């Protein structure tokens, strides 16, 4: 990953899969993270919960995320990260899921509720298939666990605070200490996310050593507000985040 | 950490340290004399243990089955839930936590949690699906009187599973001061083990009592299964005995209608709420909406140890419908003067449905009393 990158998150199929594709093209992002809507997103705050709920209510199927990736890849070479809860992967079958993700053009998979202790088989399958893994780390993750997460991930996705996704007024104090620790221990790039929604946040986090910053809920709120017309707003908002 | 392939710890990374902290504290405390003494004291003097094992003579005559009822309905709060909430609230205190959160469906676990927190001076917040909040107003009020804050959950299907989601979200932020007092043998490790151990008091008593009364073990033990805590609680001390163990799930309007909560009988393996178990879900792994006349059984999953017992064959799992449960509810009320919870009525209904039980000696876990269900039954009888 290029240093000081901006990763932008979209809930797949919200408000519909064709729009998700438009949004991805219009975002001023170095990489795109695409979330598979899940019925029970325990790591997500209200904005993403609502988006997932609406996407599923209007008929989103897991297979649609692969369609979005394939269409994206026809025109765009930016990195694509697939984010999912574990059950859709488990239900599809780990190998089939990893293969479909790889073939449709995803570079890496992040499974929110699959800590590395439970991911032994999945990591092996992904390696076999040729798709990379990303694991989450949190401010309370021990140094031993951080080292293991670093070893298994193509980049480390550091959660900036305790709790769930969602735009916050300020970057948590926990974030800076967590970043310092992660940068000390990890050999891979460290991306930080959860609660990042403003240019000041992005600047602060880059200055504190983050290799990448993930913006999610703030973009989802834009989509929720402007729906089909959100393309231009997303382009403006994401460009405006860059220091 | 696993029951065969089931169980595990499928949670976001931030929850790993609090789960490890909990496991460490539990392992240290479960045999600690001071902790055991405190728990025994409250179970006896506050909750009302031991509960009787009652020979239901009239029901036995009517059905041709020798039926003993394990009277968990006589406990403080009216259900077996207090066994677990007192123990976990004490555990929380010993861990130095000052706040407790919990989920509740019908409100029985919420009420039992609020009681234990009032007793032990812990701050208490209960998450409850907005639909349950509306249809169980009395229990909401009860929890509030007991000093708990009750939060209606507006996300997803607005029922028990969404209340668990919300409690997990709260815990991911508050774990430094807060214990998540989960109400059944579900969730990430070590919760299913902790709740099972705290509910196993039911089976230990029942085993001693039936040996005193009958001079031998029963032929079968029957319990209803939602998440599965009352069932594991009574089954566990009999696992190595030659006794049939039967778990009864909620068949709702019938399995074929898709409107039920029978995750062992009709679900598939999956991962939710931190555990690998059986779940009702669609082909994409999206969790299904469930139905049961008994709110306490209205959950799309089941404890991982039950999933293990299903696959190993040690426990038989079956289901009865809303209607069969309702009939059993009315029959026990008329014949014995005991109004059972609709959940427990599922276990009772099997006595009539399962012909192979005729002539045998059976313990039914009467996990709760039915006062809370009178409104629902009144509607259903119209």
Coordinates of C-alpha atoms in Angstrom, one line a residue:
Chain A
X1 CA 0.0 0.0 0.0
X2 CA 1.1 3.5 -0.8
X3 CA 1.9 5.6 2.3
X4 CA -0.7 8.1 3.5
X5 CA -3.6 6.5 1.7
X6 CA -7.2 7.2 2.1
X7 CA -9.5 4.2 2.2
X8 CA -13.2 4.8 1.7
X9 CA -15.8 2.3 2.9
X10 CA -19.1 1.6 1.1
X11 CA -22.0 -0.7 2.1
X12 CA -22.5 -2.8 -1.0
X13 CA -26.0 -2.4 -2.5
X14 CA -27.0 0.7 -0.6
X15 CA -29.2 2.1 -2.0
X16 CA -28.7 -0.4 -4.9
X17 CA -25.7 -2.2 -6.4
X18 CA -25.4 0.1 -9.5
X19 CA -25.2 3.1 -7.3
X20 CA -22.5 1.6 -5.1
X21 CA -20.5 1.2 -8.3
X22 CA -21.0 4.9 -9.2
X23 CA -20.0 6.0 -5.7
X24 CA -16.8 3.9 -5.8
X25 CA -15.8 5.5 -9.1
X26 CA -16.5 9.0 -7.8
X27 CA -14.7 8.7 -4.4
X28 CA -11.3 10.3 -4.2
X29 CA -9.8 7.2 -2.5
X30 CA -6.6 5.2 -2.8
X31 CA -8.5 2.1 -1.9
X32 CA -12.1 1.0 -1.6
X33 CA -13.5 -1.1 1.2
X34 CA -16.8 -2.8 0.3
X35 CA -19.0 -4.1 3.1
X36 CA -21.4 -7.1 2.6
X37 CA -24.6 -6.2 4.3
X38 CA -25.4 -8.5 7.2
X39 CA -28.6 -9.0 9.2
X40 CA -26.7 -8.7 12.6
X41 CA -23.8 -6.3 12.3
X42 CA -22.6 -6.3 15.9
X43 CA -19.5 -4.2 15.3
X44 CA -21.3 -1.4 13.5
X45 CA -23.0 1.7 14.7
X46 CA -26.4 3.1 13.7
X47 CA -25.4 4.5 10.2
X48 CA -24.0 1.3 8.8
X49 CA -26.7 -0.8 10.6
X50 CA -29.4 1.1 8.8
X51 CA -27.6 1.0 5.4
X52 CA -27.2 -2.8 5.7
X53 CA -30.8 -3.2 6.8
X54 CA -32.1 -1.2 3.8
X55 CA -29.8 -3.0 1.4
X56 CA -31.1 -6.4 2.6
X57 CA -34.7 -5.2 2.6
X58 CA -34.4 -4.1 -1.0
X59 CA -33.2 -7.5 -2.0
X60 CA -29.4 -7.4 -1.8
X61 CA -27.8 -10.9 -2.2
X62 CA -24.2 -11.8 -1.3
X63 CA -23.4 -12.6 -4.9
X64 CA -24.1 -8.9 -5.8
X65 CA -20.9 -7.9 -4.1
X66 CA -18.9 -9.9 -6.7
X67 CA -20.8 -8.3 -9.5
X68 CA -19.9 -4.9 -8.2
X69 CA -16.2 -5.9 -8.0
X70 CA -16.1 -7.3 -11.5
X71 CA -17.7 -4.1 -13.0
X72 CA -15.4 -2.0 -11.0
X73 CA -12.3 -3.9 -12.2
X74 CA -13.3 -3.3 -15.8
X75 CA -12.4 0.4 -15.4
X76 CA -10.4 0.8 -12.2
X77 CA -7.3 -0.6 -10.8
X78 CA -7.4 0.8 -7.2
X79 CA -7.2 -1.7 -4.4
X80 CA -10.4 -3.4 -3.3
X81 CA -10.9 -4.8 0.2
X82 CA -13.9 -7.0 0.9
X83 CA -15.3 -6.6 4.4
X84 CA -17.8 -9.2 5.8
X85 CA -19.1 -10.7 8.9
X86 CA -18.2 -14.4 9.1
X87 CA -21.6 -16.1 8.7
X88 CA -22.1 -15.3 5.0
X89 CA -18.6 -16.7 4.3
X90 CA -19.2 -19.8 6.5
X91 CA -22.5 -20.4 4.8
X92 CA -21.2 -20.0 1.3
X93 CA -18.2 -22.2 2.1
X94 CA -14.8 -20.6 2.9
X95 CA -13.1 -21.8 -0.3
X96 CA -15.9 -20.9 -2.7
X97 CA -16.2 -17.5 -1.1
X98 CA -12.5 -16.8 -1.3
X99 CA -12.3 -18.0 -4.9
X100 CA -15.3 -15.9 -5.9
X101 CA -13.8 -12.8 -4.2
X102 CA -10.4 -13.4 -5.8
X103 CA -11.9 -14.0 -9.3
X104 CA -14.1 -10.9 -9.1
X105 CA -11.1 -8.7 -8.4
X106 CA -10.8 -8.2 -4.6
X107 CA -7.3 -7.9 -3.3
X108 CA -8.0 -8.7 0.4
X109 CA -10.7 -9.9 2.8
X110 CA -11.4 -8.5 6.3
X111 CA -13.8 -10.5 8.5
X112 CA -15.0 -8.4 11.3
X113 CA -15.9 -11.1 13.7
X114 CA -13.2 -13.6 12.9
X115 CA -10.2 -13.1 15.1
X116 CA -7.1 -14.9 14.0
X117 CA -7.4 -17.6 16.6
X118 CA -10.6 -18.8 14.8
X119 CA -9.2 -18.2 11.3
X120 CA -6.6 -20.9 10.8
X121 CA -8.4 -22.7 8.0
X122 CA -9.6 -19.5 6.4
X123 CA -6.1 -18.0 6.3
X124 CA -4.8 -21.2 4.7
X125 CA -7.6 -21.2 2.1
X126 CA -7.0 -17.5 1.3
X127 CA -3.3 -18.1 0.9
X128 CA -4.1 -21.0 -1.4
X129 CA -6.5 -19.0 -3.5
X130 CA -4.2 -16.0 -3.7
X131 CA -6.3 -13.4 -1.8
X132 CA -4.8 -11.5 1.1
X133 CA -6.1 -11.2 4.7
X134 CA -6.6 -8.2 6.9
X135 CA -7.2 -8.6 10.6
X136 CA -8.5 -6.0 13.0
X137 CA -6.5 -4.8 16.0
X138 CA -7.9 -2.6 18.8
X139 CA -6.4 -0.3 21.4
X140 CA -6.6 -3.1 24.0
X141 CA -4.9 -5.7 21.8
X142 CA -1.9 -7.2 23.5
X143 CA 1.6 -7.0 21.9
X144 CA 1.7 -10.7 21.3
X145 CA -1.6 -10.6 19.5
X146 CA -0.6 -7.5 17.5
X147 CA 2.5 -9.3 16.3
X148 CA 0.4 -12.3 15.2
X149 CA -2.1 -10.0 13.5
X150 CA 0.8 -8.2 11.7
X151 CA 2.2 -11.6 10.5
X152 CA -1.1 -12.7 9.0
X153 CA -2.3 -9.4 7.5
X154 CA -1.3 -7.5 4.3
X155 CA -2.0 -4.4 6.4
X156 CA -3.2 -4.0 10.0
X157 CA -6.6 -2.5 10.4
X158 CA -6.4 -0.7 13.7
X159 CA -9.7 0.3 15.4
X160 CA -9.2 3.8 16.8
X161 CA -11.3 3.4 19.9
X162 CA -13.5 1.1 22.0
X163 CA -17.0 0.5 20.6
X164 CA -18.5 0.4 17.2
X165 CA -18.2 2.2 13.8
X166 CA -19.7 5.6 13.6
X167 CA -18.6 9.2 13.0
X168 CA -17.4 10.9 16.1
X169 CA -16.6 14.5 17.0
X170 CA -13.0 13.9 17.9
X171 CA -10.4 11.2 17.4
X172 CA -10.3 9.1 20.6
X173 CA -7.3 9.7 22.8
X174 CA -6.8 5.9 22.7
X175 CA -6.0 6.1 19.0
X176 CA -2.7 7.9 19.4
X177 CA -1.3 5.5 21.9
X178 CA -2.6 2.5 19.9
X179 CA -1.0 3.9 16.8
X180 CA 2.3 4.4 18.5
X181 CA 2.3 0.8 19.8
X182 CA 1.1 -0.6 16.5
X183 CA 3.8 1.2 14.5
X184 CA 6.4 -0.1 16.9
X185 CA 5.4 -3.7 16.6
X186 CA 4.0 -4.1 13.1
X187 CA 6.1 -4.5 10.0
X188 CA 3.1 -4.1 7.7
X189 CA 1.3 -0.8 7.0
X190 CA -1.2 0.3 9.7
X191 CA -4.6 1.7 8.6
X192 CA -6.7 3.3 11.3
X193 CA -10.5 3.5 11.2
X194 CA -13.7 3.9 13.3
X195 CA -14.9 7.4 14.0
X196 CA -12.8 9.2 11.3
X197 CA -15.0 11.7 9.6
X198 CA -13.1 15.1 9.1
X199 CA -10.0 16.5 7.5
X200 CA -8.6 17.3 10.9
X201 CA -8.9 13.7 12.0
X202 CA -7.1 12.5 8.9
X203 CA -4.3 15.0 9.3
X204 CA -3.9 14.2 13.0
X205 CA -3.8 10.5 12.3
X206 CA -1.3 10.8 9.4
X207 CA 0.9 12.9 11.6
X208 CA 0.7 10.3 14.3
X209 CA 2.1 7.7 12.0
X210 CA -0.9 6.1 10.3
X211 CA -0.1 4.7 6.9
X212 CA -3.8 4.8 5.9
X213 CA -7.0 6.1 7.2
X214 CA -10.4 4.6 6.7
X215 CA -13.5 6.7 6.4
X216 CA -16.9 4.8 6.5
X217 CA -19.9 6.0 8.5
X218 CA -19.5 9.7 7.4
X219 CA -19.8 8.6 3.8
X220 CA -22.7 6.3 4.6
X221 CA -24.5 9.3 6.2
X222 CA -24.0 11.2 2.9
X223 CA -25.6 8.4 1.0
X224 CA -28.4 8.2 3.4
X225 CA -29.0 11.9 3.0
X226 CA -28.6 12.3 -0.8
X227 CA -29.3 8.7 -1.9
X228 CA -29.1 8.5 -5.8
X229 CA -27.7 12.0 -5.9
X230 CA -24.8 11.4 -3.6
X231 CA -22.0 10.9 -6.2
X232 CA -20.9 14.5 -6.4
X233 CA -21.2 14.9 -2.6
X234 CA -19.0 11.9 -2.1
X235 CA -16.4 13.2 -4.6
X236 CA -16.3 16.6 -2.8
X237 CA -16.2 15.1 0.7
X238 CA -13.5 12.6 0.0
X239 CA -11.2 15.2 -1.8
X240 CA -11.8 17.5 1.1
X241 CA -10.5 14.9 3.6
X242 CA -7.0 15.0 2.1
X243 CA -4.5 17.0 4.1
Chain B
X1 CA -13.2 -23.5 24.4
X2 CA -15.1 -25.8 22.0
X3 CA -17.8 -28.4 22.3
X4 CA -16.7 -30.6 19.5
X5 CA -16.6 -28.2 16.6
X6 CA -19.2 -25.8 18.2
X7 CA -18.7 -22.7 20.3
X8 CA -15.6 -20.7 20.0
X9 CA -15.0 -17.0 20.2
X10 CA -16.2 -15.2 17.0
X11 CA -16.0 -11.6 18.1
X12 CA -14.4 -8.4 16.9
X13 CA -10.8 -8.1 18.2
X14 CA -11.8 -5.5 20.8
X15 CA -13.8 -8.1 22.7
X16 CA -11.0 -10.6 23.0
X17 CA -9.3 -9.0 26.1
X18 CA -12.6 -8.7 28.1
X19 CA -13.4 -12.3 27.3
X20 CA -10.0 -13.4 28.4
X21 CA -10.3 -11.4 31.6
X22 CA -13.7 -12.9 32.3
X23 CA -12.4 -16.4 31.7
X24 CA -9.5 -15.9 34.0
X25 CA -11.7 -14.5 36.8
X26 CA -14.2 -17.3 36.4
X27 CA -11.6 -20.0 36.6
X28 CA -10.1 -18.4 39.7
X29 CA -13.5 -17.8 41.4
X30 CA -15.6 -20.9 40.6
X31 CA -13.9 -23.0 43.3
X32 CA -13.1 -20.0 45.6
X33 CA -14.6 -20.7 49.0
X34 CA -15.7 -17.1 49.7
X35 CA -17.4 -16.9 46.3
X36 CA -19.1 -20.3 46.7
X37 CA -20.3 -19.4 50.2
X38 CA -21.7 -16.1 49.1
X39 CA -23.5 -17.7 46.1
X40 CA -24.9 -20.5 48.2
X41 CA -26.1 -18.0 50.8
X42 CA -28.0 -16.0 48.2
X43 CA -29.4 -19.0 46.3
X44 CA -30.8 -20.4 49.5
X45 CA -32.0 -17.4 51.3
X46 CA -32.8 -15.0 48.5
X47 CA -33.7 -17.1 45.5
X48 CA -35.4 -20.0 47.4
X49 CA -33.2 -23.0 46.7
X50 CA -33.4 -25.9 46.8
X51 CA -36.6 -26.1 44.8
X52 CA -38.9 -29.1 45.3
X53 CA -39.1 -32.1 43.0
X54 CA -42.9 -32.6 43.0
X55 CA -44.7 -35.7 42.0
X56 CA -47.6 -34.6 39.8
X57 CA -50.1 -37.2 40.7
X58 CA -53.1 -36.0 38.8
X59 CA -51.2 -35.3 35.6
X60 CA -49.5 -38.7 35.9
X61 CA -52.8 -40.5 36.1
X62 CA -54.2 -38.6 33.2
X63 CA -51.2 -39.2 30.9
X64 CA -50.1 -42.7 32.0
X65 CA -46.6 -41.3 32.6
X66 CA -45.1 -40.9 36.1
X67 CA -44.2 -37.2 36.1
X68 CA -42.0 -35.3 38.5
X69 CA -41.8 -31.6 38.1
X70 CA -38.6 -29.7 39.1
X71 CA -40.2 -26.6 40.5
X72 CA -37.9 -23.8 39.2
X73 CA -41.1 -21.8 38.9
X74 CA -41.1 -21.3 42.6
X75 CA -37.8 -19.4 42.6
X76 CA -37.7 -15.6 43.3
X77 CA -38.7 -13.9 40.1
X78 CA -40.6 -16.9 38.9
X79 CA -38.0 -18.7 36.7
X80 CA -34.6 -20.4 36.7
X81 CA -33.0 -17.2 35.4
X82 CA -32.1 -16.1 39.0
X83 CA -29.6 -19.0 39.4
X84 CA -27.4 -17.4 36.7
X85 CA -28.0 -13.7 37.4
X86 CA -27.1 -14.0 41.1
X87 CA -23.9 -15.9 40.3
X88 CA -22.8 -13.7 37.4
X89 CA -23.6 -10.5 39.4
X90 CA -21.4 -11.8 42.2
X91 CA -18.8 -12.6 39.7
X92 CA -19.0 -9.1 38.3
X93 CA -18.6 -7.7 41.9
X94 CA -15.6 -9.9 42.5
X95 CA -14.1 -8.6 39.2
X96 CA -14.5 -5.1 40.4
X97 CA -17.1 -4.1 37.8
X98 CA -19.6 -1.5 38.8
X99 CA -22.1 -1.8 36.0
X100 CA -24.0 -4.7 34.4
X101 CA -25.7 -4.9 31.0
X102 CA -28.0 -7.6 29.8
X103 CA -30.3 -8.5 27.0
X104 CA -33.8 -9.8 27.5
X105 CA -36.6 -11.2 25.3
X106 CA -39.8 -11.6 27.3
X107 CA -38.2 -9.8 30.2
X108 CA -37.6 -12.7 32.6
X109 CA -33.8 -12.5 32.3
X110 CA -34.0 -8.8 32.5
X111 CA -36.0 -8.9 35.7
X112 CA -33.7 -11.5 37.2
X113 CA -30.7 -9.4 36.3
X114 CA -32.3 -6.2 37.7
X115 CA -33.0 -8.1 41.0
X116 CA -29.5 -9.3 41.4
X117 CA -28.1 -5.8 40.6
X118 CA -30.4 -4.1 43.1
X119 CA -29.4 -6.7 45.7
X120 CA -25.7 -6.2 45.1
X121 CA -25.6 -2.5 44.3
X122 CA -24.6 -2.7 40.7
X123 CA -25.8 -0.2 38.0
X124 CA -28.0 -2.0 35.5
X125 CA -29.0 -1.5 31.9
X126 CA -31.2 -3.9 30.0
X127 CA -31.5 -4.0 26.2
X128 CA -34.9 -5.2 24.9
X129 CA -36.1 -5.4 21.3
X130 CA -38.6 -2.6 20.7
X131 CA -41.4 -5.1 19.8
X132 CA -40.8 -7.1 23.0
X133 CA -40.6 -3.8 24.9
X134 CA -44.1 -3.0 23.6
X135 CA -45.6 -6.4 24.3
X136 CA -44.1 -7.0 27.7
X137 CA -44.9 -3.7 29.3
X138 CA -45.4 -5.2 32.8
X139 CA -41.9 -6.7 32.8
X140 CA -40.4 -3.4 31.6
X141 CA -42.1 -1.6 34.5
X142 CA -40.9 -4.3 36.9
X143 CA -37.3 -3.8 35.8
X144 CA -37.7 0.0 36.2
X145 CA -39.0 -0.4 39.7
X146 CA -36.0 -2.6 40.5
X147 CA -33.8 0.3 39.4
X148 CA -32.7 -0.8 36.0
X149 CA -32.6 1.4 32.9
X150 CA -34.4 -0.4 30.0
X151 CA -33.5 0.5 26.5
X152 CA -35.8 -0.5 23.6
X153 CA -33.7 -1.6 20.6
X154 CA -35.0 -0.3 17.3
X155 CA -32.6 -2.1 14.9
X156 CA -33.1 -5.3 12.8
X157 CA -36.1 -7.5 13.8
X158 CA -36.5 -5.6 17.1
X159 CA -36.5 -8.8 19.2
X160 CA -34.1 -10.8 21.3
X161 CA -31.3 -11.3 18.8
X162 CA -31.2 -7.5 18.2
X163 CA -31.1 -6.9 22.0
X164 CA -28.0 -9.2 22.1
X165 CA -26.4 -7.3 19.3
X166 CA -26.9 -4.1 21.1
X167 CA -25.6 -5.5 24.4
X168 CA -22.5 -6.6 22.5
X169 CA -22.0 -3.1 21.1
X170 CA -22.4 -1.6 24.5
X171 CA -19.8 -4.0 25.9
X172 CA -17.3 -3.3 23.2
X173 CA -17.2 0.2 24.5
X174 CA -17.8 -0.2 28.2
X175 CA -16.0 -3.5 29.2
X176 CA -13.6 -1.7 31.5
X177 CA -16.3 -1.0 34.1
X178 CA -19.0 -3.3 32.8
X179 CA -19.9 -7.0 33.0
X180 CA -22.1 -8.4 30.2
X181 CA -24.5 -10.7 32.1
X182 CA -25.7 -12.9 29.3
X183 CA -28.9 -14.8 30.0
X184 CA -28.4 -18.2 28.3
X185 CA -25.8 -20.7 27.4
X186 CA -25.0 -18.7 24.2
X187 CA -22.4 -16.2 23.1
X188 CA -18.7 -16.4 22.8
X189 CA -16.5 -18.6 25.1
X190 CA -16.5 -18.6 28.1
X191 CA -20.2 -17.6 28.4
X192 CA -21.8 -20.9 27.5
X193 CA -19.7 -22.7 30.1
X194 CA -20.2 -20.2 32.8
X195 CA -24.0 -20.1 32.4
X196 CA -24.1 -23.9 32.2
X197 CA -22.1 -24.3 35.4
X198 CA -24.3 -21.8 37.2
X199 CA -27.5 -23.6 36.0
X200 CA -26.3 -27.1 36.7
X201 CA -27.5 -26.7 40.3
X202 CA -31.0 -27.6 38.9
X203 CA -29.8 -31.0 37.8
X204 CA -27.6 -31.7 40.9
X205 CA -30.6 -31.2 43.1
X206 CA -33.0 -33.1 40.9
X207 CA -30.6 -36.1 40.8
X208 CA -30.4 -36.2 44.6
X209 CA -34.1 -35.7 45.0
X210 CA -35.2 -38.4 42.5
X211 CA -32.9 -40.9 44.1
X212 CA -34.4 -40.1 47.5
X213 CA -38.0 -40.3 46.2
X214 CA -37.7 -43.2 43.7
X215 CA -34.6 -45.0 44.8
X216 CA -33.5 -44.9 41.1
X217 CA -32.8 -42.5 38.3
X218 CA -35.7 -41.5 36.0
X219 CA -36.1 -42.9 32.5
X220 CA -36.1 -39.5 30.9
X221 CA -35.7 -35.8 31.5
X222 CA -37.5 -33.3 29.4
X223 CA -36.8 -29.5 29.2
X224 CA -37.6 -26.8 26.7
X225 CA -34.8 -25.3 24.6
X226 CA -34.6 -21.7 23.4
X227 CA -31.0 -20.7 24.0
X228 CA -31.0 -23.7 26.2
X229 CA -29.9 -22.8 29.8
X230 CA -32.6 -24.5 31.8
X231 CA -32.2 -27.6 29.7
X232 CA -28.4 -27.8 30.0
X233 CA -28.8 -27.0 33.7
X234 CA -31.0 -30.0 34.4
X235 CA -29.3 -32.4 31.8
X236 CA -25.7 -31.8 32.8
X237 CA -25.5 -33.8 36.0
X238 CA -27.2 -36.8 34.2
X239 CA -24.9 -36.9 31.1
X240 CA -23.1 -40.0 32.2
X241 CA -26.2 -41.8 33.3
X242 CA -28.5 -44.1 31.4
X243 CA -31.2 -41.6 31.2
X244 CA -33.0 -40.2 28.0
X245 CA -32.4 -36.5 27.8
X246 CA -34.9 -34.7 25.6
X247 CA -34.9 -31.0 24.5
X248 CA -38.1 -29.5 23.2
X249 CA -37.8 -26.6 20.8
X250 CA -40.5 -24.1 19.8
X251 CA -42.3 -25.4 16.7
X252 CA -44.4 -22.2 16.4
X253 CA -47.1 -22.5 13.7
X254 CA -45.4 -25.7 12.5
X255 CA -41.9 -26.3 11.0
X256 CA -43.4 -26.4 7.4
X257 CA -44.8 -22.8 7.8
X258 CA -41.3 -21.4 8.4
X259 CA -42.7 -19.6 11.5
X260 CA -41.0 -21.2 14.4
X261 CA -37.8 -21.1 16.5
X262 CA -36.6 -24.7 16.2
X263 CA -32.9 -24.0 15.3
X264 CA -31.7 -27.6 16.1
X265 CA -34.6 -29.3 14.4
X266 CA -34.7 -27.1 11.3
X267 CA -31.6 -24.9 11.3
X268 CA -28.1 -25.1 9.7
X269 CA -24.7 -24.6 11.1
X270 CA -23.5 -21.0 11.3
X271 CA -21.9 -18.3 13.3
X272 CA -23.6 -15.5 15.2
X273 CA -23.3 -13.9 18.6
X274 CA -19.7 -15.1 19.0
X275 CA -20.5 -18.8 18.6
X276 CA -20.5 -21.6 16.0
X277 CA -23.9 -23.4 16.4
X278 CA -27.1 -24.1 14.6
X279 CA -29.1 -21.1 13.3
X280 CA -32.2 -20.4 11.4
X281 CA -30.9 -18.5 8.4
X282 CA -31.3 -18.1 4.6
X283 CA -28.9 -19.3 1.9
X284 CA -26.8 -16.2 2.2
X285 CA -26.3 -16.6 5.9
X286 CA -28.7 -13.9 6.9
X287 CA -30.4 -14.7 10.2
X288 CA -34.1 -15.4 9.9
X289 CA -37.0 -13.9 11.8
X290 CA -38.4 -16.4 14.2
X291 CA -41.7 -17.0 15.9
X292 CA -42.9 -18.7 19.1
X293 CA -45.9 -18.2 21.4
X294 CA -43.3 -18.4 24.1
X295 CA -41.1 -15.2 24.0
X296 CA -38.3 -16.9 25.9
X297 CA -37.9 -19.5 23.1
X298 CA -38.1 -16.9 20.3
X299 CA -34.4 -17.0 19.3
X300 CA -32.9 -18.0 15.9
X301 CA -29.9 -19.9 17.5
X302 CA -29.1 -22.2 20.3
X303 CA -26.3 -22.8 22.8
X304 CA -23.2 -24.5 21.2
X305 CA -23.2 -27.3 23.7
X306 CA -26.7 -28.3 22.6
X307 CA -25.4 -28.3 19.0
X308 CA -22.7 -30.7 20.1
X309 CA -25.2 -32.9 22.0
X310 CA -27.4 -33.0 18.9
X311 CA -24.6 -34.2 16.6
X312 CA -23.2 -36.6 19.2
X313 CA -26.7 -38.0 19.8
X314 CA -26.5 -37.8 23.6
X315 CA -29.6 -35.5 23.7
X316 CA -32.7 -36.0 21.6
X317 CA -34.2 -32.8 20.2
X318 CA -37.7 -32.4 19.0
X319 CA -40.4 -29.7 18.9
X320 CA -44.0 -29.0 19.7
X321 CA -46.2 -26.3 18.2
X322 CA -47.7 -23.2 19.8
X323 CA -51.0 -25.0 20.0
X324 CA -49.6 -28.1 21.7
X325 CA -47.8 -26.0 24.2
X326 CA -51.0 -24.0 24.9
X327 CA -52.9 -27.2 25.6
X328 CA -50.3 -28.4 28.0
X329 CA -50.3 -25.0 29.7
X330 CA -54.1 -25.3 30.3
X331 CA -53.9 -29.0 31.3
X332 CA -51.3 -28.5 34.1
X333 CA -53.2 -25.5 35.4
X334 CA -56.4 -27.4 35.7
X335 CA -55.0 -30.7 36.9
X336 CA -52.4 -29.6 39.3
X337 CA -53.2 -26.0 40.1
X338 CA -49.8 -24.9 38.7
X339 CA -49.7 -22.3 35.9
X340 CA -46.5 -23.0 33.9
X341 CA -44.6 -20.6 31.8
X342 CA -45.4 -21.1 28.1
X343 CA -41.8 -22.0 27.6
X344 CA -42.0 -24.8 30.2
X345 CA -45.4 -25.8 28.6
X346 CA -43.4 -26.9 25.5
X347 CA -41.6 -29.5 27.7
X348 CA -44.9 -30.6 29.2
X349 CA -46.5 -31.0 25.8
X350 CA -44.1 -33.7 24.9
X351 CA -45.5 -36.0 27.7
X352 CA -48.6 -36.4 25.6
X353 CA -47.0 -36.2 22.1
X354 CA -44.3 -38.8 22.6
X355 CA -45.9 -42.2 22.9
X356 CA -42.6 -43.9 23.9
X357 CA -42.8 -42.1 27.3
X358 CA -46.0 -44.1 28.4
X359 CA -45.4 -46.0 31.6
X360 CA -42.0 -44.5 32.3
X361 CA -40.8 -42.1 35.0
X362 CA -39.9 -38.7 33.8
X363 CA -38.7 -35.4 35.2
X364 CA -39.9 -32.3 33.5
X365 CA -38.0 -29.1 34.2
X366 CA -40.7 -26.6 35.1
X367 CA -38.4 -23.7 34.3
X368 CA -40.8 -20.9 35.1
X369 CA -44.3 -19.8 36.2
X370 CA -46.9 -18.6 33.8
X371 CA -48.3 -15.4 35.3
X372 CA -46.3 -13.4 32.8
X373 CA -48.1 -15.2 29.9
X374 CA -51.7 -14.7 30.9
X375 CA -52.2 -11.9 28.4
X376 CA -50.8 -13.9 25.6
X377 CA -52.9 -17.0 26.5
X378 CA -56.0 -14.8 26.8
X379 CA -55.4 -13.6 23.2
X380 CA -54.7 -17.1 22.0
X381 CA -57.9 -18.5 23.5
X382 CA -60.2 -16.0 21.8

